[in-house]
Amino acid sequence: MNPVVGLDVAKGESQVQAFLDRKQPYKKSFKISHTVEGLKQLHHFLKDIEGQTSSKPAVIMESTGHYQSSIIQFLDEHHYLSIVVNPLLSYKARTSSLRKVKTDAIDAYLLCEMYYKEELEPYKKRGIQLLNLRNLTRQHEQITNLSSQNKQQFQTLLDQVFPEYKGVFGDLCSDVSLLVLLEYPTSSCVLLADEKTLSDRIHTLCQSRSQSWAKEKANLFIKAAVRNPFQENLYFSLITSMKMHIQMVLQYKEHLSNLKNEIDALVKDIEEYKIILSIPGIGEKIAASIRFFQKSER
């Protein structure tokens, strides 16, 4: 016999239907929750089928993004064959079926029928290392986009509070530049402090540079404050918003740095990654992303 279990997977639950063999449905369809108890119920049902047929049933389901992740992991841990089908295939099976009504029970039933009609490949396990790499590179890309948007918003606010500050430091969004601006966000704050106070504070925030460099930046800072058209800021809300965005820029930079370290540690022993990285114009993040997609296509 060739048993199969069809799962119509949804968020937090799945509809279950079993066939002992072609055209031999087994018991009534039922639902399980994606919890420890629900998975135990599924395991008991699979063992029941195994006892009836003397062979482990395959489990077929439609791809639903991340909703099936707990099911796949559970089946893999208990050594059951998983088959994840493209939703287009299951849709084609539904439209060609006499059962035109769409319900979870019917969908699970049709998945079982599809198992006997189509030549389906088992689910390809990508491996923990590769899935971690996927999650980290995706998170890095998302935070990079958020960081870019936040930097644009910060610069828009800076134009309304202290536009002359641009040019004091070579990189407006460097740590030292942001931290200095966070402490002295307006012309009046800068002009109330003397050059030595500003110079010492800049040097404290960037000790890798010389005291003379810090003094030069303090002098540029004071000149920018004198030129600034907003000598008095009427809208304190703009200052509050700008300081908030400065803190967000710094936080995003920290998150991106931590993610980069995690990605580097993960891929350092992957030979293909080193080869991809050797291509001119390919950086570490792109190499890690290429490595993931190359592997997932196999």
Coordinates of C-alpha atoms in Angstrom, one line a residue:
M1 CA 0.0 0.0 0.0
N2 CA 1.0 3.6 -0.6
P3 CA -0.5 5.8 2.2
V4 CA -0.5 9.6 2.1
V5 CA -1.8 12.3 4.4
G6 CA -2.9 15.6 3.0
L7 CA -2.6 18.8 5.1
D8 CA -4.4 22.0 4.2
V9 CA -2.2 24.4 6.1
A10 CA -3.4 27.7 7.5
K11 CA -2.3 30.1 10.2
G12 CA -2.1 28.1 13.4
E13 CA -4.0 25.1 12.2
S14 CA -4.2 22.4 9.5
Q15 CA -7.0 20.3 8.0
V16 CA -6.0 16.6 7.8
Q17 CA -7.1 13.9 5.4
A18 CA -5.6 10.5 4.9
F19 CA -5.6 7.9 2.1
L20 CA -4.4 4.3 2.7
D21 CA -3.9 3.9 -1.1
R22 CA -5.3 5.3 -4.3
K23 CA -9.1 5.9 -4.0
Q24 CA -9.0 4.6 -0.4
P25 CA -9.7 7.6 2.0
Y26 CA -9.2 6.7 5.6
K27 CA -11.5 8.1 8.4
K28 CA -13.0 11.5 8.4
S29 CA -11.1 14.7 7.9
F30 CA -10.2 16.6 11.1
K31 CA -8.3 19.7 12.2
I32 CA -5.1 20.0 14.3
S33 CA -3.6 23.1 15.9
H34 CA 0.1 24.0 15.4
T35 CA 0.9 23.3 19.0
V36 CA 2.7 20.6 20.9
E37 CA -0.7 18.9 21.6
G38 CA -1.8 19.3 18.0
L39 CA 1.5 17.8 16.6
K40 CA 1.2 14.9 19.1
Q41 CA -2.3 14.3 17.7
L42 CA -0.9 14.3 14.1
H43 CA 1.9 11.9 15.1
H44 CA -0.6 9.5 16.7
F45 CA -2.7 9.5 13.5
L46 CA 0.4 8.9 11.4
K47 CA 1.4 5.9 13.6
D48 CA -2.2 4.6 13.2
I49 CA -1.9 4.7 9.4
E50 CA 1.5 3.1 9.6
G51 CA 0.0 0.3 11.6
Q52 CA -2.8 -0.2 9.0
T53 CA -0.5 -0.2 6.0
S54 CA 2.9 -1.4 7.4
S55 CA 4.6 1.7 5.8
K56 CA 5.1 5.3 6.8
P57 CA 2.7 7.7 5.0
A58 CA 4.0 10.6 3.0
V59 CA 2.7 14.0 4.0
I60 CA 1.7 16.4 1.2
M61 CA 0.8 20.1 1.7
E62 CA 0.6 23.3 -0.2
S63 CA 3.3 25.9 0.2
T64 CA 2.1 28.6 2.5
G65 CA 5.2 30.7 3.3
H66 CA 6.1 30.2 6.9
Y67 CA 2.9 28.7 8.2
Q68 CA 4.0 25.1 7.5
S69 CA 7.5 25.6 9.2
S70 CA 6.5 23.9 12.5
I71 CA 4.9 21.0 10.6
I72 CA 7.9 20.5 8.3
Q73 CA 10.3 20.5 11.3
F74 CA 8.1 18.0 13.2
L75 CA 7.9 15.6 10.3
D76 CA 11.6 15.8 9.7
E77 CA 12.4 15.1 13.3
H78 CA 10.2 11.9 13.1
H79 CA 11.6 10.9 9.7
Y80 CA 8.4 11.3 7.6
L81 CA 8.6 12.2 3.9
S82 CA 7.3 15.8 3.3
I83 CA 6.0 17.0 -0.1
V84 CA 5.4 20.7 -0.4
V85 CA 3.6 21.6 -3.7
N86 CA 3.4 24.8 -5.6
P87 CA -0.1 26.5 -5.0
L88 CA -0.5 26.7 -8.8
L89 CA -0.5 22.9 -9.0
S90 CA -3.1 22.5 -6.3
Y91 CA -5.2 25.2 -7.8
K92 CA -5.1 23.4 -11.1
A93 CA -6.2 20.2 -9.4
R94 CA -9.1 22.0 -7.7
T95 CA -10.4 23.6 -11.0
S96 CA -10.3 20.2 -12.8
S97 CA -12.1 18.4 -10.0
L98 CA -15.9 17.8 -9.9
R99 CA -15.8 19.2 -6.4
K100 CA -16.1 22.9 -7.2
V101 CA -16.8 24.0 -3.6
K102 CA -13.6 25.1 -1.8
T103 CA -13.3 24.0 1.8
D104 CA -10.4 23.0 4.0
A105 CA -11.5 19.4 4.0
I106 CA -11.9 19.2 0.3
D107 CA -8.5 20.9 -0.3
A108 CA -6.8 18.3 2.0
Y109 CA -8.7 15.5 0.1
L110 CA -7.6 16.9 -3.3
L111 CA -4.0 17.1 -2.1
C112 CA -4.1 13.3 -1.4
E113 CA -5.6 12.7 -4.9
M114 CA -2.8 14.8 -6.5
Y115 CA -0.2 12.7 -4.7
Y116 CA -1.3 9.6 -6.8
K117 CA -1.7 11.5 -10.1
E118 CA 1.4 13.7 -10.2
E119 CA 5.1 12.9 -10.0
L120 CA 6.0 15.0 -7.0
E121 CA 9.4 15.6 -5.5
P122 CA 10.0 15.4 -1.7
Y123 CA 10.7 18.6 0.2
K124 CA 14.3 19.6 0.0
K125 CA 15.7 20.4 3.4
R126 CA 17.9 23.4 3.1
G127 CA 19.7 22.9 6.4
I128 CA 19.9 25.0 9.5
Q129 CA 23.0 26.9 8.4
L130 CA 21.4 28.0 5.1
L131 CA 18.1 29.0 6.7
N132 CA 19.9 31.0 9.3
L133 CA 21.9 32.7 6.5
R134 CA 18.6 33.4 4.6
N135 CA 17.0 35.0 7.7
L136 CA 20.0 37.1 8.5
T137 CA 20.5 38.5 5.0
R138 CA 16.8 39.3 4.7
Q139 CA 16.9 41.1 8.0
H140 CA 20.0 43.0 7.0
E141 CA 18.3 44.1 3.8
Q142 CA 15.1 45.2 5.6
I143 CA 17.0 47.2 8.3
T144 CA 19.3 48.8 5.6
N145 CA 16.1 50.1 3.9
L146 CA 14.7 51.4 7.1
S147 CA 18.0 53.0 8.0
S148 CA 18.2 54.8 4.6
Q149 CA 14.6 56.1 5.1
N150 CA 15.4 57.3 8.6
K151 CA 18.6 59.1 7.4
Q152 CA 16.6 61.0 4.8
Q153 CA 14.0 62.0 7.4
F154 CA 16.9 63.1 9.8
Q155 CA 18.4 65.3 7.1
T156 CA 15.0 66.9 6.3
L157 CA 14.7 67.8 10.0
L158 CA 18.3 69.1 10.1
D159 CA 17.6 71.4 7.2
Q160 CA 14.9 73.0 9.4
V161 CA 17.0 73.3 12.6
F162 CA 20.7 73.5 11.8
P163 CA 21.4 73.3 8.0
E164 CA 24.9 74.8 8.3
Y165 CA 26.0 71.7 10.3
K166 CA 26.4 69.8 7.1
G167 CA 30.1 70.0 6.3
V168 CA 31.4 70.2 9.8
F169 CA 32.3 66.5 9.6
G170 CA 33.2 64.6 6.4
D171 CA 30.5 62.0 7.1
L172 CA 27.3 63.6 8.4
C173 CA 26.1 60.2 9.7
S174 CA 29.4 59.1 11.3
D175 CA 29.1 58.2 15.0
V176 CA 31.0 61.2 16.2
S177 CA 29.0 63.6 14.0
L178 CA 25.7 62.3 15.3
L179 CA 26.7 62.2 18.9
V180 CA 28.0 65.8 18.8
L181 CA 24.8 67.0 17.2
L182 CA 22.8 65.1 19.7
E183 CA 24.4 67.1 22.5
Y184 CA 24.5 70.4 20.7
P185 CA 21.5 70.4 18.3
T186 CA 21.1 74.2 17.9
S187 CA 23.2 77.2 17.3
S188 CA 22.5 78.6 20.7
C189 CA 23.7 75.4 22.4
V190 CA 27.0 75.6 20.4
L191 CA 27.6 79.3 21.0
L192 CA 27.0 78.9 24.8
A193 CA 30.0 76.5 24.9
D194 CA 33.6 77.7 24.3
E195 CA 35.9 76.1 21.7
K196 CA 37.9 74.1 24.3
T197 CA 34.8 72.5 25.7
L198 CA 33.6 71.5 22.2
S199 CA 37.1 70.3 21.2
D200 CA 37.5 68.2 24.3
R201 CA 34.1 66.6 23.8
I202 CA 34.7 65.8 20.2
H203 CA 38.1 64.2 21.1
T204 CA 36.4 62.2 23.8
L205 CA 33.9 60.9 21.3
C206 CA 36.5 60.1 18.7
Q207 CA 39.8 59.2 20.5
S208 CA 41.2 57.6 17.3
R209 CA 41.8 61.1 15.9
S210 CA 44.2 63.8 17.2
Q211 CA 43.5 66.7 19.5
S212 CA 44.3 69.1 16.7
W213 CA 41.7 67.4 14.5
A214 CA 39.1 67.8 17.3
K215 CA 40.1 71.5 17.7
E216 CA 39.7 72.0 13.9
K217 CA 36.2 70.4 14.0
A218 CA 35.2 72.5 17.0
N219 CA 36.2 75.7 15.2
L220 CA 34.2 74.6 12.1
F221 CA 31.2 73.8 14.4
I222 CA 31.3 77.3 15.9
K223 CA 31.5 79.0 12.5
A224 CA 28.5 76.8 11.3
A225 CA 26.5 77.9 14.3
V226 CA 27.3 81.6 13.6
R227 CA 26.2 81.2 9.9
N228 CA 23.1 79.2 10.8
P229 CA 19.9 81.0 9.7
F230 CA 17.9 79.5 12.6
Q231 CA 19.6 81.3 15.5
E232 CA 16.5 80.8 17.5
N233 CA 14.4 77.7 17.0
L234 CA 10.7 78.5 17.5
Y235 CA 9.6 74.9 16.9
F236 CA 11.0 72.8 19.7
S237 CA 9.1 69.9 18.2
L238 CA 11.6 69.8 15.3
I239 CA 14.5 69.6 17.7
T240 CA 12.8 66.7 19.6
S241 CA 12.1 64.9 16.3
M242 CA 15.6 65.4 15.0
K243 CA 17.2 64.0 18.2
M244 CA 14.9 61.0 18.0
H245 CA 16.0 60.3 14.5
I246 CA 19.6 60.7 15.4
Q247 CA 19.2 58.0 18.1
M248 CA 17.4 55.8 15.5
V249 CA 20.2 56.2 13.0
L250 CA 22.7 55.1 15.7
Q251 CA 20.6 52.1 16.7
Y252 CA 20.2 51.0 13.1
K253 CA 23.9 51.2 12.6
E254 CA 24.4 49.0 15.7
H255 CA 21.9 46.5 14.5
L256 CA 23.5 46.3 11.1
S257 CA 26.9 45.8 12.6
N258 CA 25.7 43.0 14.7
L259 CA 23.9 41.3 11.8
K260 CA 27.0 41.6 9.6
N261 CA 29.1 40.0 12.3
E262 CA 26.6 37.1 12.5
I263 CA 26.6 36.7 8.7
D264 CA 30.4 36.7 8.6
A265 CA 30.7 34.1 11.3
L266 CA 28.2 31.9 9.5
V267 CA 29.7 31.9 6.1
K268 CA 33.5 32.0 6.9
D269 CA 33.8 28.2 6.5
I270 CA 31.7 28.0 3.2
E271 CA 34.1 27.5 0.3
E272 CA 31.6 28.7 -2.3
Y273 CA 31.2 32.0 -0.4
K274 CA 34.9 32.6 -0.6
I275 CA 34.9 32.0 -4.4
I276 CA 32.0 34.3 -5.0
L277 CA 33.6 37.0 -2.8
S278 CA 36.7 36.9 -5.0
I279 CA 34.8 38.3 -7.9
P280 CA 35.5 42.0 -8.4
G281 CA 32.6 44.2 -7.3
I282 CA 31.0 41.5 -5.1
G283 CA 30.9 42.5 -1.4
E284 CA 30.3 40.3 1.6
K285 CA 26.5 40.8 1.9
I286 CA 25.9 40.2 -1.8
A287 CA 28.1 37.1 -1.7
A288 CA 26.1 35.7 1.2
S289 CA 22.8 36.4 -0.6
I290 CA 24.1 34.8 -3.8
R291 CA 25.2 31.8 -1.8
F292 CA 21.8 31.3 -0.3
F293 CA 19.9 31.6 -3.6
Q294 CA 22.4 29.4 -5.4
K295 CA 21.9 26.7 -2.8
S296 CA 18.1 27.0 -2.6
E297 CA 17.8 26.4 -6.3
R298 CA 19.4 23.0 -6.1

